[in-house]
Coordinates of C-alpha atoms and ligand atoms in Angstrom, one line a residue:
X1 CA -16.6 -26.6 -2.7
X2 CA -17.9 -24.7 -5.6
X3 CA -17.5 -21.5 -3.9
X4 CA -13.8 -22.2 -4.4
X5 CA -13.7 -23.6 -7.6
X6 CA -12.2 -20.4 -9.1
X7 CA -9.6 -19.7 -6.6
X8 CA -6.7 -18.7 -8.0
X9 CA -8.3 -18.7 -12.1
X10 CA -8.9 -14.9 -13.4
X11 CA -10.7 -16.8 -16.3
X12 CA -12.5 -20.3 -15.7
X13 CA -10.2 -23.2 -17.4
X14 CA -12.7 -23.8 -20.0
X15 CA -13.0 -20.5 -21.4
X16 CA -9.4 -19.9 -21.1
X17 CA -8.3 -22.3 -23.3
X18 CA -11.0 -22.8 -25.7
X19 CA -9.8 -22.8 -29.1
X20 CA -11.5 -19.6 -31.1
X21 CA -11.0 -19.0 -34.8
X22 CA -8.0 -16.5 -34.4
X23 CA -6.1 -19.3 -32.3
X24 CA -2.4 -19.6 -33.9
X25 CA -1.0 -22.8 -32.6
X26 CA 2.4 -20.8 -34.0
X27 CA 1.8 -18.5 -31.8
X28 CA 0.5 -19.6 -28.8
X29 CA 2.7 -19.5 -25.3
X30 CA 3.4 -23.0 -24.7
X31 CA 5.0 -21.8 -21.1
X32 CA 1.7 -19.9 -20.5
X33 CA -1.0 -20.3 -17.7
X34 CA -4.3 -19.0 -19.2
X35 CA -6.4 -18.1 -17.4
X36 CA -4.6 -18.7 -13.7
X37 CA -2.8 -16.1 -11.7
X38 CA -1.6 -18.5 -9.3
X39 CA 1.9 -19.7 -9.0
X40 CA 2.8 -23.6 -8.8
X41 CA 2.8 -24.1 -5.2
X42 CA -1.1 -23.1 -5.2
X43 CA -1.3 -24.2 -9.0
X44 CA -0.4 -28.0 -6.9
X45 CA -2.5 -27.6 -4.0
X46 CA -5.6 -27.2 -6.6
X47 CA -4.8 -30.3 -8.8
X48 CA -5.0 -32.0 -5.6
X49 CA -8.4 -30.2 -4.0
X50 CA -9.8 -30.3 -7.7
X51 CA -8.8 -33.9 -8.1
X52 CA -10.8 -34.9 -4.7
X53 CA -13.8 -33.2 -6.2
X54 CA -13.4 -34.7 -9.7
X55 CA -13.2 -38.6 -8.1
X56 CA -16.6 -37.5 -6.3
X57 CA -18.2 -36.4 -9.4
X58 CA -16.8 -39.6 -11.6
X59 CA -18.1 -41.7 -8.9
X60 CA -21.5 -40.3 -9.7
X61 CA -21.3 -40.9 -13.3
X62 CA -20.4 -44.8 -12.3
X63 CA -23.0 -44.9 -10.3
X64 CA -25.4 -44.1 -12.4
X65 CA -24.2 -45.9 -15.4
X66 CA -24.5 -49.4 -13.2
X67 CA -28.1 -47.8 -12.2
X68 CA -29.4 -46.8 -15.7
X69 CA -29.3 -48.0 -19.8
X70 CA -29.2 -44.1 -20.6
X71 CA -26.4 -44.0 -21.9
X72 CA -23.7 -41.2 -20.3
X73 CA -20.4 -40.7 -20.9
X74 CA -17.4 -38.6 -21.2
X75 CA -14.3 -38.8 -23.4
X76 CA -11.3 -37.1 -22.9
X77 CA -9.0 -36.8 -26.0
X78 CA -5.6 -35.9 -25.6
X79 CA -3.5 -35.2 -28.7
X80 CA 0.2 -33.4 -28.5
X81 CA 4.2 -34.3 -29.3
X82 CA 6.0 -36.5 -27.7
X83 CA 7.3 -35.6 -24.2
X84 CA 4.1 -33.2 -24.3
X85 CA 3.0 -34.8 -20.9
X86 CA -0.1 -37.2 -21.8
X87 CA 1.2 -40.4 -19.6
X88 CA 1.8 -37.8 -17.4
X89 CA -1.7 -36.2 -17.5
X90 CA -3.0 -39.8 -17.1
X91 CA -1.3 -40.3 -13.9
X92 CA -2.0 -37.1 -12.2
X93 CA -5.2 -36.2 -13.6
X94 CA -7.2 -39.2 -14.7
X95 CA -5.4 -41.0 -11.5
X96 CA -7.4 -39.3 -9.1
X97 CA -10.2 -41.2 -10.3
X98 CA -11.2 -45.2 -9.6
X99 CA -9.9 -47.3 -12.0
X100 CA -13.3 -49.0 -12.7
X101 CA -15.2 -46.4 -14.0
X102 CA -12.0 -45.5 -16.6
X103 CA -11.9 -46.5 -19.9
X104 CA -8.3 -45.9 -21.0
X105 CA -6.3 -46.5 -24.3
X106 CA -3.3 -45.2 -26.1
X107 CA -2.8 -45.2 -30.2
X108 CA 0.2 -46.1 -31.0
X109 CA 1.4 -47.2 -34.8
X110 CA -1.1 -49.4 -36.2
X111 CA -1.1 -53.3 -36.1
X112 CA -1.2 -54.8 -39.3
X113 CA -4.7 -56.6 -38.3
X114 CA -5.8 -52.3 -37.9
X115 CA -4.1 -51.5 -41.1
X116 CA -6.6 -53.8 -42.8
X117 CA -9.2 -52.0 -41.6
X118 CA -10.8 -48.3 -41.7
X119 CA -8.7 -45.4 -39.0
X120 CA -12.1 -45.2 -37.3
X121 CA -12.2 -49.0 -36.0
X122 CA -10.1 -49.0 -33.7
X123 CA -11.6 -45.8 -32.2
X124 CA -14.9 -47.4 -31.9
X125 CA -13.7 -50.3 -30.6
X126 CA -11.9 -48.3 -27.8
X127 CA -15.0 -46.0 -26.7
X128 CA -16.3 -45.2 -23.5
X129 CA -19.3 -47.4 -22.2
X130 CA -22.4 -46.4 -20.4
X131 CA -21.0 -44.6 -17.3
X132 CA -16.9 -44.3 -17.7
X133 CA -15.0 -41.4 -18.2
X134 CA -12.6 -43.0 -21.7
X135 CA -8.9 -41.7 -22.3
X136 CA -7.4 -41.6 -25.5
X137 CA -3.5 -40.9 -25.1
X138 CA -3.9 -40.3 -29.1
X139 CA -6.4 -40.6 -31.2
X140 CA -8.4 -40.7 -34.6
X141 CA -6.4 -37.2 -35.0
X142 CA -3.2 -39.2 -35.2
X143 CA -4.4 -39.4 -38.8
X144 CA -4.8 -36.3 -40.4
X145 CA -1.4 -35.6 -38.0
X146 CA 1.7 -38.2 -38.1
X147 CA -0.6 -39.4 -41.4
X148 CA -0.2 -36.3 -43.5
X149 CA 2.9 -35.1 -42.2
X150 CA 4.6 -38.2 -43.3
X151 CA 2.8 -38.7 -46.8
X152 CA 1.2 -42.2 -45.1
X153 CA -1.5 -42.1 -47.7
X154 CA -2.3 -39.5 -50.1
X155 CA -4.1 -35.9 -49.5
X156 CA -7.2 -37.4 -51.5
X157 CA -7.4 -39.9 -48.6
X158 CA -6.6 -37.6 -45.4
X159 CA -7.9 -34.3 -46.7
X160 CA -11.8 -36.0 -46.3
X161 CA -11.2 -37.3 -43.2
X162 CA -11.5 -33.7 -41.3
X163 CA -15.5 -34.0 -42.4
X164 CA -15.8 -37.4 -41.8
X165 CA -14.2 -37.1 -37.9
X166 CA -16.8 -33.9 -37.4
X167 CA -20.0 -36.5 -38.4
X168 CA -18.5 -39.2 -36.7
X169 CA -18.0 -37.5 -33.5
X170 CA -21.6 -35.9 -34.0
X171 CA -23.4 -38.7 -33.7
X172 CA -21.2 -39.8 -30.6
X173 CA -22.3 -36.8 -28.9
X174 CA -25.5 -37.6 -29.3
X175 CA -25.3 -40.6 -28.8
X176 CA -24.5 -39.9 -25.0
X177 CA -20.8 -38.9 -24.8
X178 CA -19.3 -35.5 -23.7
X179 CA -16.0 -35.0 -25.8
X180 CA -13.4 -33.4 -24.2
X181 CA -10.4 -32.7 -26.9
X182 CA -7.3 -31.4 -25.3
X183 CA -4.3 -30.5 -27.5
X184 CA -1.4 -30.6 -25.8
X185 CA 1.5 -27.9 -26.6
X186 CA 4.7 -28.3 -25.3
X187 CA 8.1 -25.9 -26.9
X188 CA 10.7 -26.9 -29.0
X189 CA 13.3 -25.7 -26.3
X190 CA 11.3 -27.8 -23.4
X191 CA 10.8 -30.8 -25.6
X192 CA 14.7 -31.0 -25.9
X193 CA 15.1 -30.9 -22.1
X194 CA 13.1 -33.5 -21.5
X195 CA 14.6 -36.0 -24.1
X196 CA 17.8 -35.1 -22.7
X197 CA 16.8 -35.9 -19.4
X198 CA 15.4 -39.5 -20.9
X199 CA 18.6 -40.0 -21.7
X200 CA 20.2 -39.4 -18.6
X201 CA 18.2 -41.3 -16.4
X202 CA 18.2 -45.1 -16.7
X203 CA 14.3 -45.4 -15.4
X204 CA 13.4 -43.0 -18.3
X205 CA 14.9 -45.0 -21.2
X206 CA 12.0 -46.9 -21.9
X207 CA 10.2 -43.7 -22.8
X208 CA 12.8 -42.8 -25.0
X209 CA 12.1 -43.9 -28.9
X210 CA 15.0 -42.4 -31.5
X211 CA 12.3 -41.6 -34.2
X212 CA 11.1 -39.0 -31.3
X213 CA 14.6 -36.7 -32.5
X214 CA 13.6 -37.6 -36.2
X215 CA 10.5 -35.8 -35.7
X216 CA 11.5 -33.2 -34.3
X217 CA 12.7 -31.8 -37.9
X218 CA 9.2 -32.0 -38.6
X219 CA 8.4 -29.9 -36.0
X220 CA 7.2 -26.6 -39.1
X221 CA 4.8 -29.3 -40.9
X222 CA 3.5 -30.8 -37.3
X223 CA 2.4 -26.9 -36.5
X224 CA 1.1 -26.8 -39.7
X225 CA -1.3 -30.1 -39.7
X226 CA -2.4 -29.0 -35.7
X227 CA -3.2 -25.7 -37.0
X228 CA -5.9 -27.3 -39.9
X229 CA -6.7 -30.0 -37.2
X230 CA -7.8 -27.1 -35.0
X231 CA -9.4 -25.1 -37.7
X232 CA -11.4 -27.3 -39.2
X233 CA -12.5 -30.1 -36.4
X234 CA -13.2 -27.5 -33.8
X235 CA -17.0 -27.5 -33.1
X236 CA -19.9 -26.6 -31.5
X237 CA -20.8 -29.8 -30.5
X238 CA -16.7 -31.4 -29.9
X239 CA -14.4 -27.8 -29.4
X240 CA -11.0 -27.8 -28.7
X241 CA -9.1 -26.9 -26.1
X242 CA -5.6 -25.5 -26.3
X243 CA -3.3 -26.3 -23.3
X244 CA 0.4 -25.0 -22.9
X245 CA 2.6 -28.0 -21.6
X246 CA 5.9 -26.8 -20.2
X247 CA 4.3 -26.1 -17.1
X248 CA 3.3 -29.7 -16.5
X249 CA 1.4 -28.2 -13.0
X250 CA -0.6 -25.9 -14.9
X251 CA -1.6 -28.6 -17.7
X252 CA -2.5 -31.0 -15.1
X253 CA -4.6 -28.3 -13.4
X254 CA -6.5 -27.2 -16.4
X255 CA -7.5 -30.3 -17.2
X256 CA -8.9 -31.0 -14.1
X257 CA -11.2 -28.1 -14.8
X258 CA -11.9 -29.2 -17.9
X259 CA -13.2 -32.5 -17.0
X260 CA -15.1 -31.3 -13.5
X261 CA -17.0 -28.8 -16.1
X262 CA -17.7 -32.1 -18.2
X263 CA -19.3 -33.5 -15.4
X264 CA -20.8 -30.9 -13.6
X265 CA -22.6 -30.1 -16.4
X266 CA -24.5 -33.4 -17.0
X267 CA -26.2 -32.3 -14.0
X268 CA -26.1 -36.1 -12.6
X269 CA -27.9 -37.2 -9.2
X270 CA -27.3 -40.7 -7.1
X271 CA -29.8 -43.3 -8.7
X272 CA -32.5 -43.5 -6.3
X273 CA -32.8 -47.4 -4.2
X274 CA -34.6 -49.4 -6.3
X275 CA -35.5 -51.5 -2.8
X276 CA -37.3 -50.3 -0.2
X277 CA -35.0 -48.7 1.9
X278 CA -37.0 -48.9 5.2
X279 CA -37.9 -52.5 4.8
X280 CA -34.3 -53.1 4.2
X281 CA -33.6 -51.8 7.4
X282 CA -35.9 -53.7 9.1
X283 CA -34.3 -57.0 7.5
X284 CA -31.3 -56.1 8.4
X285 CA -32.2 -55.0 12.1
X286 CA -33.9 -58.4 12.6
X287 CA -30.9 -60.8 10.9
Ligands
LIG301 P1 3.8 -43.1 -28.0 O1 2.6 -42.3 -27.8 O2 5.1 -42.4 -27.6 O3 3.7 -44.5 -27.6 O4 4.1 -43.2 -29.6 C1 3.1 -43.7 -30.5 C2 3.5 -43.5 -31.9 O5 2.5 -44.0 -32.8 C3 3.7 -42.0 -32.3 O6 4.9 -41.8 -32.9 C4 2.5 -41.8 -33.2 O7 2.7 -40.7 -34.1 C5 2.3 -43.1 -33.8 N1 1.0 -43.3 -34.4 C6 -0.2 -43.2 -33.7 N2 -1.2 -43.4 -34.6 C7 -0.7 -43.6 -35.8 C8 -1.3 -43.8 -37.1 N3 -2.6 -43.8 -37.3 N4 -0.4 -43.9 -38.1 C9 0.9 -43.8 -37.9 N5 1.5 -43.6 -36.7 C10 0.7 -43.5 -35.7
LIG302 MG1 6.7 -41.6 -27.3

């Protein structure tokens, strides 16, 4: 397997798409495929060969989470503009996985019972436990985004909370979980497309919302605040990753690669039996 895990990449996923500090979210090619010289058909055939992998590796991470209190886990964080492709990304991506060792949630406008309390408590309520690969279709970042772009509280209140995310996602790390922060680009031009489509097609109403248009003129201040989001939350121990979106094959690819270098890189092993396996046998034999 691994002697393939770079067919058809130039540059591995990860590096490819890391944010550095001359990344220009104004500037970046959100038809792009960093990294990858492959076209879709083979860009396809990976997501599904990668996926395969990926499900094996999750399962070890499960495992081991039911075996041990060490606490292990990863947490994908995927922030981007509507029609961007996260429920897709969910689907594709985190669907090659089983279902019991995912910890999934989405962040949608906040209930008045999490408007009473701090942006953050939510978020920890919603984190990964010991074992499970979390999904956060939006996140904390939702406020220093739709927050500041929309005046939701003051700059005095959303201007700290780039520091305070950094220290709160420190001690996360080390507390045991690999971040994986994935913003999600998609074009002004394919962004249109694919409202229009939701509103031709009667099965894709339910994921159209009017306010998705209205933002849309906010789409110069949006850049803006996912330019300082970038800038100033991208770090050594939580970076960013910049993925282009109109190519929903090559998104779901690069993610893939993201998370299979996750996991890879906790270096995890089956938990050893904690029985004795040849006695086990014997019982088993003689029953
Ligand atoms: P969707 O992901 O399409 O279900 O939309 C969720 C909506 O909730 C988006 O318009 C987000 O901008 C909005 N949202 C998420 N978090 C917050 C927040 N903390 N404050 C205000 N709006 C938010
Ligand atoms: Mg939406």
């Amino acid at each position: 397997m691994s002697n393939k895990s770079h067919e058809g990449w130039s540059v591995p996923a990860v590096d490819a798409v890391r944010v550095t500090p001359s990344t220009r979210v104004a500037d970046l090619d959100r038809n792009g495929t960093p990294g990858f010289d492959g076209d879709k058909a083979l860009g396809e055939r990976l997501l599904e060969e990668r996926g395969a992998h990926l499900s094996a590796l999750q399962e070890k991470l499960y495992a081991n989470g039911r075996a041990t209190d060490e606490n292990r886990s990863v947490l994908l964080i995927l922030q981007g503009m509507d029609t961007a492709g996260k429920g897709g990304m969910v689907r594709n991506v985190i669907g090659h996985m089983d279902p019991q060792g995912v910890d999934h949630a989405a962040f949608g406008v906040p209930t008045e019972e999490e408007k009473r309390h701090h942006y953050l408590w939510r978020i920890r309520k919603a984190l990964p436990r010991n074992g499970q690969v979390g999904v956060f279709d939006r996140s904390h970042y939702e406020d220093v985004l739709v927050v500041r772009v929309h005046n939701l509280v003051p700059p005095e209140q959303w201007e700290p909370r780039y520091d305070e995310i950094n220290h709160f996602e420190k001690e996360l790390v080390e507390s045991g979980t690999t971040l994986i922060k994935v913003a999600m680009f998609v074009s002004l031009d394919e962004q249109k497309k694919r409202l229009a489509e939701r509103l031709d097609r009667p099965d894709k109403y339910w994921k159209y919302n009017p306010g998705d248009v209205t933002e849309r003129g906010y789409w110069p201040q949006y850049q803006q605040a996912y330019q300082d989001m970038l800038d100033r939350t991208s770090t050594e121990h939580a970076p960013w990753h910049v993925v282009p979106c109109d190519r929903k094959w090559y998104s779901r690819l690069a993610v893939t690669e993201l998370l299979i270098d996750a996991l890879e890189r906790l270096d995890l092993h089956w938990p050893p039996a904690d029985f004795d396996v040849e006695v086990e046998k014997a019982r088993l034999a003689a029953s």
